[in-house]
Coordinates of C-alpha atoms in Angstrom, one line a residue:
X1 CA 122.8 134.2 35.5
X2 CA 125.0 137.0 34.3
X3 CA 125.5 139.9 37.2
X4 CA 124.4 137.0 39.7
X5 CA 120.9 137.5 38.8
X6 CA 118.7 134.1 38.8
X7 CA 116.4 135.6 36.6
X8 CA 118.8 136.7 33.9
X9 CA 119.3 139.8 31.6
X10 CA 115.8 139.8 30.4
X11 CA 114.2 140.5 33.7
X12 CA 117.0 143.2 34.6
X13 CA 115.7 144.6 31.1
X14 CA 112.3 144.7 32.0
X15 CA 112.5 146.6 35.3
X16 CA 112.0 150.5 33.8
X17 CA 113.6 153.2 36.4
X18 CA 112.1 155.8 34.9
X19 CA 108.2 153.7 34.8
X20 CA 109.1 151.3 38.0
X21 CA 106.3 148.4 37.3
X22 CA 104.2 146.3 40.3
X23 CA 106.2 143.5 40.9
X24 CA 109.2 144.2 38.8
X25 CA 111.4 146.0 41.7
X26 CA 113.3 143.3 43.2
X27 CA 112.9 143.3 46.8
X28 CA 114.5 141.2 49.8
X29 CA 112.5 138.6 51.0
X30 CA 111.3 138.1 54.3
X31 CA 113.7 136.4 56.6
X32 CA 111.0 134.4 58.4
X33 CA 107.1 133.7 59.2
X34 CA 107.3 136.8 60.8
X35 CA 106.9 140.3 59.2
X36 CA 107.2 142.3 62.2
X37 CA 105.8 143.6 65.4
X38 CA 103.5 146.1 63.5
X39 CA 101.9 143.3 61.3
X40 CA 100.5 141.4 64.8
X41 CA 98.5 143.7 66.0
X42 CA 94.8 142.7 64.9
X43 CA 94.0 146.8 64.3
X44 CA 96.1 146.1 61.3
X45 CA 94.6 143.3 59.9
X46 CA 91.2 145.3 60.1
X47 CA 92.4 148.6 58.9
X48 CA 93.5 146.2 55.3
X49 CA 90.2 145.3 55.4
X50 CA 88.1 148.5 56.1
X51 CA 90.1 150.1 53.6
X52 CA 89.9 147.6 51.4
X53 CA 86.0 147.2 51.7
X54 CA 85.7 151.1 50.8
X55 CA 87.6 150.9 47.6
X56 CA 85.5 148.2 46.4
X57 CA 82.6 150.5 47.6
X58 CA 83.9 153.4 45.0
X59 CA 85.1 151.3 42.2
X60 CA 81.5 150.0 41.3
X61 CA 79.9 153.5 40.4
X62 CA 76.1 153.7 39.9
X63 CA 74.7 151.3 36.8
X64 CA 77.5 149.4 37.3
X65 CA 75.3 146.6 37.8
X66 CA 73.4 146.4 34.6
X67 CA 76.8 145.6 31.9
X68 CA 75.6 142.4 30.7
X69 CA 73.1 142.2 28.0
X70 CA 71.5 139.2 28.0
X71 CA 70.7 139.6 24.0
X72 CA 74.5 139.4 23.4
X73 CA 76.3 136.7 21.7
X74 CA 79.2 135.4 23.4
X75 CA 82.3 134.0 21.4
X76 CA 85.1 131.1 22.8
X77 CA 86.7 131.7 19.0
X78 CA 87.2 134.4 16.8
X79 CA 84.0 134.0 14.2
X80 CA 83.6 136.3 11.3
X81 CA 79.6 135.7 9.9
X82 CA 80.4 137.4 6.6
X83 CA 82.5 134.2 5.9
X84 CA 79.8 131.9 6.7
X85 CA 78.0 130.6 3.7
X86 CA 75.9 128.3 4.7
X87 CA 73.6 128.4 8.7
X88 CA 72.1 124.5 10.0
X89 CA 69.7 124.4 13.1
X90 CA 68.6 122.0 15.4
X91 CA 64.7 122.1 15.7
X92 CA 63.7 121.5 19.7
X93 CA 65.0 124.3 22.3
X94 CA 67.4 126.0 19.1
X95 CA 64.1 127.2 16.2
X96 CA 61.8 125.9 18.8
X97 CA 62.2 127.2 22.1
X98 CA 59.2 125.5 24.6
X99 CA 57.3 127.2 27.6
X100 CA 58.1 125.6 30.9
X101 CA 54.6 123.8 31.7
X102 CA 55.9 121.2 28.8
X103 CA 58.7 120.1 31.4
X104 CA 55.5 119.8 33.7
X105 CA 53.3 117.1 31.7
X106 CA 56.5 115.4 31.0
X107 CA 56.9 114.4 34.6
X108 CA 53.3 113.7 35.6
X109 CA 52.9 111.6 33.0
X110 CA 56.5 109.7 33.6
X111 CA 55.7 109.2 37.1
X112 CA 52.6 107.5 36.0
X113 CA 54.3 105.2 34.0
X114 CA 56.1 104.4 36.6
X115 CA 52.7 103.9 38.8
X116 CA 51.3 102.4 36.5
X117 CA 53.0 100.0 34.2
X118 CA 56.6 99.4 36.5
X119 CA 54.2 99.1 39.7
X120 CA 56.4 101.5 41.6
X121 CA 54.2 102.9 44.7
X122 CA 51.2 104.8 44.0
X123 CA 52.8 107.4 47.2
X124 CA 54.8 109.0 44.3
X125 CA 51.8 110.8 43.0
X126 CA 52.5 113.1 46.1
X127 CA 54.9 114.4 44.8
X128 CA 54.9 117.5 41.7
X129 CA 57.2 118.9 39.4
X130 CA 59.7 121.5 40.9
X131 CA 60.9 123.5 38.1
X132 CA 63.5 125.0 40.2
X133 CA 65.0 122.2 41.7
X134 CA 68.1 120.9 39.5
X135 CA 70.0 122.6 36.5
X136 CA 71.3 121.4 33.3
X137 CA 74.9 120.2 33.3
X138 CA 74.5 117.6 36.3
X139 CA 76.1 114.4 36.6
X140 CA 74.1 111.7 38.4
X141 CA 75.8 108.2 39.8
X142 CA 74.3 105.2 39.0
X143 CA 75.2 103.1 41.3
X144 CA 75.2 105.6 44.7
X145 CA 71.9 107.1 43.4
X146 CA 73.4 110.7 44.0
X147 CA 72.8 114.0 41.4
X148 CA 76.2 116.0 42.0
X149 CA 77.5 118.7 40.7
X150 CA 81.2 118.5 39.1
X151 CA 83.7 121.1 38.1
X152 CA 85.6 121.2 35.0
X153 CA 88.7 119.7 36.8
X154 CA 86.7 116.4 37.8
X155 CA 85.9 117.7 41.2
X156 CA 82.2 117.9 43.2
X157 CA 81.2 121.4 44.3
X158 CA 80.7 120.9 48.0
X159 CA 77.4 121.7 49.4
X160 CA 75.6 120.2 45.6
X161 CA 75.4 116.3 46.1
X162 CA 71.7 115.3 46.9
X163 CA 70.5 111.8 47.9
X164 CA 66.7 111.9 47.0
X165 CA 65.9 115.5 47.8
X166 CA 68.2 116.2 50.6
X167 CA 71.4 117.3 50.6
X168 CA 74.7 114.7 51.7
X169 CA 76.7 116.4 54.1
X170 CA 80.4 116.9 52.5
X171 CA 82.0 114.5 54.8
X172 CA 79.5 111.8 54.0
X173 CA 80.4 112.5 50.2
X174 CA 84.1 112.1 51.0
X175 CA 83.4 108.9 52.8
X176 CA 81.8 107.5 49.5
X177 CA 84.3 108.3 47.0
X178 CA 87.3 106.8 49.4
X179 CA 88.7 110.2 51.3
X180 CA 88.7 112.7 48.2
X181 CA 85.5 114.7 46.0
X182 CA 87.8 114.0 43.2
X183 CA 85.9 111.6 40.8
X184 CA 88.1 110.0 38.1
X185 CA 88.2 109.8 35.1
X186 CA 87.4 106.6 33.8
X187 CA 84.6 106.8 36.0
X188 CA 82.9 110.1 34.6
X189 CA 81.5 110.3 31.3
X190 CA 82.9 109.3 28.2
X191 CA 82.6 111.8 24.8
X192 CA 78.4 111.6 24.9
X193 CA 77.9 112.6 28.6
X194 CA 77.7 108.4 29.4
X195 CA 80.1 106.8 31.5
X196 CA 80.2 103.5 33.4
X197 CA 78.7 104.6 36.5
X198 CA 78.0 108.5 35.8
X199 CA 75.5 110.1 33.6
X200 CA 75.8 113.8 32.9
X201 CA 72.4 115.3 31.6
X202 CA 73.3 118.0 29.3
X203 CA 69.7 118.0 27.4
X204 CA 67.1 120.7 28.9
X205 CA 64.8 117.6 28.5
X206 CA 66.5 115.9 31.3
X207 CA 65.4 118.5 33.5
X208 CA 62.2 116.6 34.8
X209 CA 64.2 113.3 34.6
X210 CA 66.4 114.8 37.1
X211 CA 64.0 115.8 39.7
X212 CA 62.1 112.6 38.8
X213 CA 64.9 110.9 39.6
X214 CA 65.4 112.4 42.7
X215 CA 61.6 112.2 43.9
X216 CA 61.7 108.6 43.4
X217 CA 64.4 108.2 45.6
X218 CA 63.3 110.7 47.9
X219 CA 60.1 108.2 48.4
X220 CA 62.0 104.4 49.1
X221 CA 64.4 106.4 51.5
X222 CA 61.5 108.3 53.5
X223 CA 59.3 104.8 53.3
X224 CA 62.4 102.6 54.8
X225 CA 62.2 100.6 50.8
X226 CA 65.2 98.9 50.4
X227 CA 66.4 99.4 46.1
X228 CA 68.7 99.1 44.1
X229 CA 70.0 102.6 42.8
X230 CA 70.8 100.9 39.1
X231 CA 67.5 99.5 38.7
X232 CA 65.7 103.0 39.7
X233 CA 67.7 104.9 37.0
X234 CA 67.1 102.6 34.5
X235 CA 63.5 102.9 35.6
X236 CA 62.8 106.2 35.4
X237 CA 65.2 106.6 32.6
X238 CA 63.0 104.0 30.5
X239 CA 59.4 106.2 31.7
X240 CA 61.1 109.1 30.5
X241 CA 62.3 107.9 27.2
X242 CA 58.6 106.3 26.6
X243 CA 57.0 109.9 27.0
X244 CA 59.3 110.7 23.6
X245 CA 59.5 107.4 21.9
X246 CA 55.3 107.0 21.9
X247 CA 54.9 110.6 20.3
X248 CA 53.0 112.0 23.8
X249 CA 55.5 115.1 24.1
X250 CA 54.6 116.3 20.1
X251 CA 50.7 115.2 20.5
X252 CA 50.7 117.8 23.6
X253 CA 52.6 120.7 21.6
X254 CA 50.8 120.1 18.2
X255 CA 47.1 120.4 20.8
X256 CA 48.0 123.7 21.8
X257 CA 50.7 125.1 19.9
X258 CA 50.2 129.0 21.5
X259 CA 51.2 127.3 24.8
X260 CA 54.1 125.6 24.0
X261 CA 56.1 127.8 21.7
X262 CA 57.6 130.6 22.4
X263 CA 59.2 133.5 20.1
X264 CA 57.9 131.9 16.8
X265 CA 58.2 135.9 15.2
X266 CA 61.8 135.7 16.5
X267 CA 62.8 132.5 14.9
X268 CA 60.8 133.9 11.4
X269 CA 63.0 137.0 11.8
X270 CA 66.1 135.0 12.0
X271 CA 65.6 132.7 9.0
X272 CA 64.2 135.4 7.1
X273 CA 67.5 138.1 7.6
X274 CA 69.4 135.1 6.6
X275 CA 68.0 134.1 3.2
X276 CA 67.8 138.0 2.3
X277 CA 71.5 138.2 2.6
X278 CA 71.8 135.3 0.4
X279 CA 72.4 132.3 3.4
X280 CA 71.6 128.5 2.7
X281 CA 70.0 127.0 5.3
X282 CA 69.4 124.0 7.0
X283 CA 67.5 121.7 9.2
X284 CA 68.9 118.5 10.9
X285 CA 66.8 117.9 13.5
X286 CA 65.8 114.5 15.4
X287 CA 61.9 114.8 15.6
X288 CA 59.3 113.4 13.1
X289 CA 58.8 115.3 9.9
X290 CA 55.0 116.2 11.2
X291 CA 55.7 117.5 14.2
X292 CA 58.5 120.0 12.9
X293 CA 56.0 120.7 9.9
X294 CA 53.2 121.9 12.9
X295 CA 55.5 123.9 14.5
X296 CA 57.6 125.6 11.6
X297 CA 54.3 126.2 10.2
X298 CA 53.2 128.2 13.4
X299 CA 56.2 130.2 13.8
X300 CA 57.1 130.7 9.7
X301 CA 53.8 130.4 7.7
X302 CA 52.7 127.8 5.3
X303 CA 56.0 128.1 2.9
X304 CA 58.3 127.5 5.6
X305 CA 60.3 124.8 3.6
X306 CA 60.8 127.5 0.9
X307 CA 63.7 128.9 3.4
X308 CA 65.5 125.9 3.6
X309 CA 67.7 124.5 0.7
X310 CA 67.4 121.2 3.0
X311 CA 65.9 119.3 5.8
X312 CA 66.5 116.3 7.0
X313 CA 64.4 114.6 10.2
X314 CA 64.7 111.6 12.7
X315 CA 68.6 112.1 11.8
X316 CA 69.2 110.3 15.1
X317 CA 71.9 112.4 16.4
X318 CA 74.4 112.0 16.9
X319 CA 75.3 108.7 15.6
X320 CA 74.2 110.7 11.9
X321 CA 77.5 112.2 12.6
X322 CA 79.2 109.3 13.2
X323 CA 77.6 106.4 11.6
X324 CA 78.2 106.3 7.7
X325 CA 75.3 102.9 6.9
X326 CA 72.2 105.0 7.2
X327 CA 71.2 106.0 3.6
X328 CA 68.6 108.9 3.2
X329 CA 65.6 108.3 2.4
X330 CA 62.9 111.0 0.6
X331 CA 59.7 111.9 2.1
X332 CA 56.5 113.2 0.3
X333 CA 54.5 115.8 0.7
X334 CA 52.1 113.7 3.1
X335 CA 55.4 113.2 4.7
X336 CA 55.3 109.1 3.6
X337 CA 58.4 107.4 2.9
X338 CA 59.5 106.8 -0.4
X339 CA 62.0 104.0 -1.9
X340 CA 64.3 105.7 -4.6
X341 CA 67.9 105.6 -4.4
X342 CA 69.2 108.9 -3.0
X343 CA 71.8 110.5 -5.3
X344 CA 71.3 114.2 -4.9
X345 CA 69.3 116.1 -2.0
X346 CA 67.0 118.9 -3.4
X347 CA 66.3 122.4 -2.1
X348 CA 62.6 122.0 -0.8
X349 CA 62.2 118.1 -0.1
X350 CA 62.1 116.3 3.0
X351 CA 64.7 113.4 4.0
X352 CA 64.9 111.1 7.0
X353 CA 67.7 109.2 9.0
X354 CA 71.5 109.4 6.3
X355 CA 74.1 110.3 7.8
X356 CA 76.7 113.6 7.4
X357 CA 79.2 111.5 5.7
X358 CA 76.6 111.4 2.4
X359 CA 75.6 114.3 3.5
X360 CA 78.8 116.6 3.0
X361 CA 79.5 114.4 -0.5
X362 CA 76.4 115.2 -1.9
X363 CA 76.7 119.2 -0.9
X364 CA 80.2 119.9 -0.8
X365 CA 79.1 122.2 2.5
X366 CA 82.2 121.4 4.2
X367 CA 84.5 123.3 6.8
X368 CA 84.5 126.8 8.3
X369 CA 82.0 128.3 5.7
X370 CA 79.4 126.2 7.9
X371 CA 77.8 127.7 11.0
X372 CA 75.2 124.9 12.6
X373 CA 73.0 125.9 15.9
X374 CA 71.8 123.4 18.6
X375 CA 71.4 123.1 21.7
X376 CA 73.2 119.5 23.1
X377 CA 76.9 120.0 23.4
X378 CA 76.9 116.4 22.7
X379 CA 74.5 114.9 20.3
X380 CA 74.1 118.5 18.5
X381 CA 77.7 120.5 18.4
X382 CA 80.9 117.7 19.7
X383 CA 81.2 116.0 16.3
X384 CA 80.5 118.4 14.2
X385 CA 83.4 120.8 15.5
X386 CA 85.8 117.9 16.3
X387 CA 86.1 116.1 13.5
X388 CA 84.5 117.8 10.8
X389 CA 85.3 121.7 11.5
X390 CA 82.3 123.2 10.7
X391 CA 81.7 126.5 13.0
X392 CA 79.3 126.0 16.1
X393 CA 77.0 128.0 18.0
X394 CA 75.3 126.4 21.2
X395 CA 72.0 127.6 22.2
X396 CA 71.8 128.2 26.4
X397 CA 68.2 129.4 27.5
X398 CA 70.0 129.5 30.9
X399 CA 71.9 132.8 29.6
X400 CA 68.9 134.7 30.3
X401 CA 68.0 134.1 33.6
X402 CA 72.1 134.1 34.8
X403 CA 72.7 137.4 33.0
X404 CA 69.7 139.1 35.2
X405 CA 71.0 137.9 38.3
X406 CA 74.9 139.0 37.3
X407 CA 73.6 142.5 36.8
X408 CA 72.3 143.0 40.1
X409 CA 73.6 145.2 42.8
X410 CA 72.9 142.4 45.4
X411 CA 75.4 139.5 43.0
X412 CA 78.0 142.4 41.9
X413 CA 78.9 143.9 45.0
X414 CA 78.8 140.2 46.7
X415 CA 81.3 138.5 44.2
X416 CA 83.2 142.1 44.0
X417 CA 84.0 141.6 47.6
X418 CA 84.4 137.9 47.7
X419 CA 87.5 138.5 45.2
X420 CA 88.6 141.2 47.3
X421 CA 88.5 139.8 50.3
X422 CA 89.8 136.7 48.8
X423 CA 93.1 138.7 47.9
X424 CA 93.5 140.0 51.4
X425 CA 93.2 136.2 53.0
X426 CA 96.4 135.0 50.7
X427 CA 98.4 137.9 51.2
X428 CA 97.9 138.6 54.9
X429 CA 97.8 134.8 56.0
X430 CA 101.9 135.2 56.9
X431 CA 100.2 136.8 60.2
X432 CA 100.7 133.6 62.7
X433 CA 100.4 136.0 65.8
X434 CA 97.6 134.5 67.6
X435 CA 95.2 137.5 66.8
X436 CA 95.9 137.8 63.6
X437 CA 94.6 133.8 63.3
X438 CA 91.3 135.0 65.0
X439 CA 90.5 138.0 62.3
X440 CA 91.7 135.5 59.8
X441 CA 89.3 132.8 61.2
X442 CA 86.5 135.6 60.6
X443 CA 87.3 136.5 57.5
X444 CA 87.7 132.3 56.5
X445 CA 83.8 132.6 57.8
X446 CA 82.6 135.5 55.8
X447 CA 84.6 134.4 52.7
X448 CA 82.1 130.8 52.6
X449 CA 78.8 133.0 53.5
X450 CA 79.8 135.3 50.2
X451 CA 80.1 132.3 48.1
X452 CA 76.9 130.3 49.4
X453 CA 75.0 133.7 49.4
X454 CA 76.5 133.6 45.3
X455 CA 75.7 130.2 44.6
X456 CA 72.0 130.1 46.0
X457 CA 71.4 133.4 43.3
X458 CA 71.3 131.1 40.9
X459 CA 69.6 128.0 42.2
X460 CA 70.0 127.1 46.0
X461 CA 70.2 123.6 45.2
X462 CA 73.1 123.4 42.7
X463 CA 73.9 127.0 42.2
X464 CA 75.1 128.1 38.9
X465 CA 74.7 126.3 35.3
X466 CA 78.5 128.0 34.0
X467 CA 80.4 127.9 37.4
X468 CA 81.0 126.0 40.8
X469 CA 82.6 128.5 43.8
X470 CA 85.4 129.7 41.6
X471 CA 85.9 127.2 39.1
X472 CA 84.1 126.4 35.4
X473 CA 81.7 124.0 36.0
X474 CA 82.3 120.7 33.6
X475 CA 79.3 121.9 31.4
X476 CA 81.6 125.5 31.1
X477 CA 84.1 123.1 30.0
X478 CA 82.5 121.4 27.5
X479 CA 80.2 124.6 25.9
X480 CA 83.8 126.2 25.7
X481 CA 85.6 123.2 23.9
X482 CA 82.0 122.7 21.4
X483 CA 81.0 125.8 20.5
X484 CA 82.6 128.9 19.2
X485 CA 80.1 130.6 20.2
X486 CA 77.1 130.8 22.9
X487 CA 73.7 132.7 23.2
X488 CA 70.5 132.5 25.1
X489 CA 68.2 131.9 21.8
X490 CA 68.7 132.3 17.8
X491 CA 67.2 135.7 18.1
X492 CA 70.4 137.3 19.3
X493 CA 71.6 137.0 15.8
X494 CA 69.0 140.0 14.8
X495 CA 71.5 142.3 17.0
X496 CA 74.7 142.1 14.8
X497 CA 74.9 142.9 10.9
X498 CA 75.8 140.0 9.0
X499 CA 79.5 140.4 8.8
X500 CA 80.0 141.0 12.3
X501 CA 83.0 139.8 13.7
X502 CA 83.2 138.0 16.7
X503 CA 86.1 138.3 19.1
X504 CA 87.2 136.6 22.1
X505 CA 88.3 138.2 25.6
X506 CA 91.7 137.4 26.7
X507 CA 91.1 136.4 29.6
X508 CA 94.0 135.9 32.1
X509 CA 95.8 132.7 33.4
X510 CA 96.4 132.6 36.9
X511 CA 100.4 133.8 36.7
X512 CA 99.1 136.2 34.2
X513 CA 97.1 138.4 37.0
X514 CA 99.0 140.3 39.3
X515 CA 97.9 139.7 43.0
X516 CA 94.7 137.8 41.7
X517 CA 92.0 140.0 43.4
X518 CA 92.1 141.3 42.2
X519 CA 92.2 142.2 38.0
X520 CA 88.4 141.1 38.6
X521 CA 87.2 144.3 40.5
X522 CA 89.6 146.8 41.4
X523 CA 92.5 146.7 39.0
X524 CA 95.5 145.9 40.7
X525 CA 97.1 149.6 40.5
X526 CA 94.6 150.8 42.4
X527 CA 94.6 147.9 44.8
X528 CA 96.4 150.0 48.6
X529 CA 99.5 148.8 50.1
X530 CA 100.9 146.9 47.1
X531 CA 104.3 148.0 47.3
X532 CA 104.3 146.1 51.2
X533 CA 103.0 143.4 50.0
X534 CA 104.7 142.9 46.1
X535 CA 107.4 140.2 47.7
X536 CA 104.7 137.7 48.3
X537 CA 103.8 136.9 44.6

C-alpha cells in the first residue's frame, strides 16, 4: 500500500498520536519463538498471574454478584410491544406452568407400561425419577443409545455423553464417531429436533423420557441383556407418548389442580394488563378443550374465554403451521363437536385442529403486529417466525434457576478468572523455555478444574441448558434463531409498561474484542502489561 504500509492509508489514519489506541501503534514483531531471557524465567510467568489474579480480585466490587434479575426479559431482536396488536399463547409450561412431582407420575407410570404391557423386566421398578439428572436441549442417538450434549457448532461437550447412567469416557466417544466429537450434519436433527439417527428433546416433557431412557439402559447393561438401542427408544418413546395420548397426564392435573399449577394469579395478571390496554388475544394450544377449560378456569375464573377473541385446541402443532387440509371445526359449550362449515371464527367460541393458513385469512392477524408465546422452539415458535414473521417470545423455566446460580459469588468470581486466566494462557504460551512449559502445564490444569467446577453449577451431569465450556449450546442456537425474545415465565411481562422497547446487546465477535479476556471481566484498558504483549494479536 501507499508509504509501504500493508495495511494502507486507513489504518495510518486511525492510529491518533495525540490519543495512541491498544493495538493501533505498530510494533516490530518478534524475530523468533523466543522473547528473551527475561521471559524464561518461571518468576515471570507467576508474577502475570499473581497480578493478574488481584485485579480480577478488585474489579468485582461487593454485589457484584447479584446483576441478573431473573424477572427480566431478554431480547435476540429489537421488539417494541406498543406495536404489537395482537398477543397468542401456548397453553402447557407458557399460561400453565406445572409443579415438578407431574414429571414424577409421568415416569412411574411409563416405566410401568413398560413392565407391564412391553414385558420389559420387572428390576426396572428399582429405579425412581431423578429430577436432576438430564436438561432440556439434549440430543440422544438412536442407534448408540447415548444422551449427549452438543454445541451449537455440531460438536459434543466433552465430559456430557452418558451410556445408561454412567458417563463414556471422551476417548471412547471419539472412538464411536470415527476419530472426531464432531457429529455431522445430516446426521443431527432436521428443522423439528428429528434426525435419522439423533433426537434432540427440546420439550420440558421430555425430561422424564430422558432419564427413562437412560434407566432402562442403565438396567440391560448392569444385568449383561443384550438389546438393541433402536428398539429401546422406540420403546420407551411409545410408554411415554401413551401417558399423553390416553388422557392420564390431564386426569392427574384436573384431580388436584392446587398441586399441579403454579402462578395461576400471575398468568390472570398477564392476560388481564393486556386486554385493559386494548390487546387481542389468543390461544393455540395442543391439549383437549376440557382440560385447558379446568385449568384456565383455576387460574382466571369462570369467564376466562371472555379474554380471548379466539381459541383454538388439539391444533396439532406444528403441522397446524404447516399443513393447509385441516379445516376448523366449532365446539359447543359442552365442548362437543359440531358440523358447520367454518367461514369466520368468533370472539368467545371454541375451535379444534385448522390450520394457520385459514387461520391468518379469516383474521387478517398477519406479520410483526403479532407477538405469540410458547415454550417448544420447534412445534411452538420455528414456523411461525420463519415463514410467517410474526414476533416470538419463548418461554424457558430454566432461566430461573441459571440466573440464581450466575449471581453467585462462588460462579462469578470462577468464570471471571477462567476468562482471565484464559487470556494469560494464549498470550504467554510463546514461553518454550522448559519452565515456562511447567507453569503453563499448571495453569492448562487449573483452567479444566474452573470450567468443570462451572459446568457442574448447573447440573453435574450435563451442565448448563444455554452453554457448553465456552460455546452456545445447540439449544442457545436455536432459542436465539426462534425467538426474539426469551423469559423464565409470562409473568415477566408485568415488569415493563406496554410500549416498552426491547433492545438487543451488541455483543462482540471474536476479532471485535481486543485481547479476548478479557472485555468479559476486566476491560481490556485495565488489563497490566498490554503494551508488552499488543504484538501478539
Amino acid at each position: 500500500g501507499a508509504g509501504g504500509s500493508r495495511w494502507g492509508a486507513g489504518w495510518a489514519r486511525g492510529c491518533s498520536t495525540a490519543a495512541p489506541v491498544l493495538g493501533c501503534e505498530r510494533k516490530p514483531l518478534p524475530s523468533g519463538p523466543d522473547p528473551g531471557p527475561r521471559s524464561r524465567s518461571k518468576g515471570f510467568l507467576w508474577g502475570r498471574y499473581t497480578e493478574m489474579k488481584k485485579l480480577v480480585h478488585e474489579l468485582l466490587p461487593p454485589g457484584v454478584c447479584s446483576l441478573l434479575n431473573p424477572a427480566n426479559i431478554y431480547s435476540n431482536n429489537e421488539i417494541k410491544l406498543e406495536d404489537i396488536e395482537i398477543y397468542g399463547f401456548d397453553y402447557d409450561y407458557t399460561l400453565a406452568q406445572y409443579s415438578r412431582s407431574l414429571h414424577t407420575m409421568i415416569f412411574n407410570a411409563a416405566r410401568e407400561i413398560l413392565v407391564e404391557h412391553y414385558k420389559y423386566p420387572s428390576g426396572l421398578r428399582k429405579y425412581d425419577y431423578m429430577p436432576d439428572f438430564a436438561i432440556r436441549g439434549l440430543h440422544y442417538d438412536v442407534r448408540k443409545g447415548i444422551l449427549m450434549k452438543i454445541d451449537a457448532y455440531h460438536y459434543v461437550q466433552s465430559g456430557t455423553v452418558y451410556r445408561g447412567l454412567s458417563p463414556m469416557p471422551d476417548e471412547e466417544v471419539i472412538e464411536m464417531y470415527e476419530g472426531t466429537q464432531h457429529i455431522p450434519l445430516h446426521e443431527m436433527s432436521d428443522f423439528y429436533g428429528k434426525g435419522p439417527s439423533m433426537k434432540q428433546f427440546m420439550d420440558i416433557f421430555s425430561l422424564p423420557e430422558m432419564t427413562l431412557l437412560s434407566c432402562v439402559n442403565d438396567y440391560f447393561i448392569n444385568h449383561g441383556i443384550e438389546f438393541d438401542p433402536v428398539h429401546l427408544f422406540r420403546d420407551v418413546s411409545d410408554a411415554i407418548s401413551t401417558v399423553h395420548v390416553k388422557g392420564m397426564m390431564y386426569k392427574w392435573i384436573e384431580g388436584d389442580l392446587e398441586q399441579y399449577i403454579l402462578r395461576g394469579e400471575e398468568t390472570y395478571a398477564v392476560l388481564n394488563r393486556l386486554v385493559n390496554n386494548g390487546k387481542k388475544l389468543f390461544l393455540i394450544t395442543n391439549s383437549p378443550f376440557s382440560f385447558v377449560d379446568m385449568g384456565m378456569q383455576h387460574m382466571v375464573g369462570q369467564d376466562w374465554r371472555d379474554l380471548f377473541d379466539l381459541v383454538i385446541v388439539q391444533a396439532e402443532k406444528p403441522t397446524f403451521f404447516t399443513d393447509r387440509r385441516k379445516p376448523f371445526r366449532k365446539l359447543d359449550e359442552a365442548g362437543d363437536l359440531q358440523w358447520d362449515k367454518i367461514n369466520k371464527l368468533e370472539k368467545g367460541k371454541m375451535y379444534k385442529q385448522g390450520n394457520l393458513f385459514d387461520f391468518l385469512r379469516l383474521t387478517g392477524w398477519r406479520g410483526s403486529r403479532v407477538l405469540y408465546f410458547g415454550d417448544h422452539l420447534y412445534s411452538d415458535l420455528a414456523d411461525l417466525m420463519l415463514r410467517h414473521g410474526w414476533r416470538t417470545g419463548a418461554i424457558v423455566p430454566e432461566l430461573e434457576m441459571e440466573i440464581s446460580i450466575i449471581n453467585t459469588e462462588q460462579y462469578t468470581h470462577s468464570v471471571t478468572w477462567l476468562q482471565a486466566l484464559t487470556g494469560l494462557l494464549e498470550r504467554l504460551q510463546v514461553h518454550h523455555d522448559a519452565e515456562s512449559q511447567l507453569v503453563l502445564g499448571e495453569w492448562i490444569k487449573e483452567r479444566r478444574e474452573l470450567m468443570s467446577l462451572t459446568k457442574n453449577l448447573f447440573n453435574p451431569q450435563f451442565g448448563s441448558i444455554f452453554r457448553t465450556y465456552h460455546n452456545p449450546t445447540y439449544f442457545s442456537r436455536r432459542l436465539s434463531r426462534f425467538s426474539d425474545i426469551y423469559m423464565s415465565s409470562i409473568s415477566c411481562l408485568l415488569n415493563y409498561d406496554p410500549s416498552f422497547t426491547f433492545y438487543p446487546r451488541r455483543t462482540p465477535l471474536q476479532h471485535e474484542a481486543p485481547l479476548w479476556m478479557d472485555q468479559l471481566c476486566t476491560g481490556c484498558m485495565k488489563t497490566p502489561f498490554l503494551e508488552e504483549m499488543a504484538h501478539i494479536r
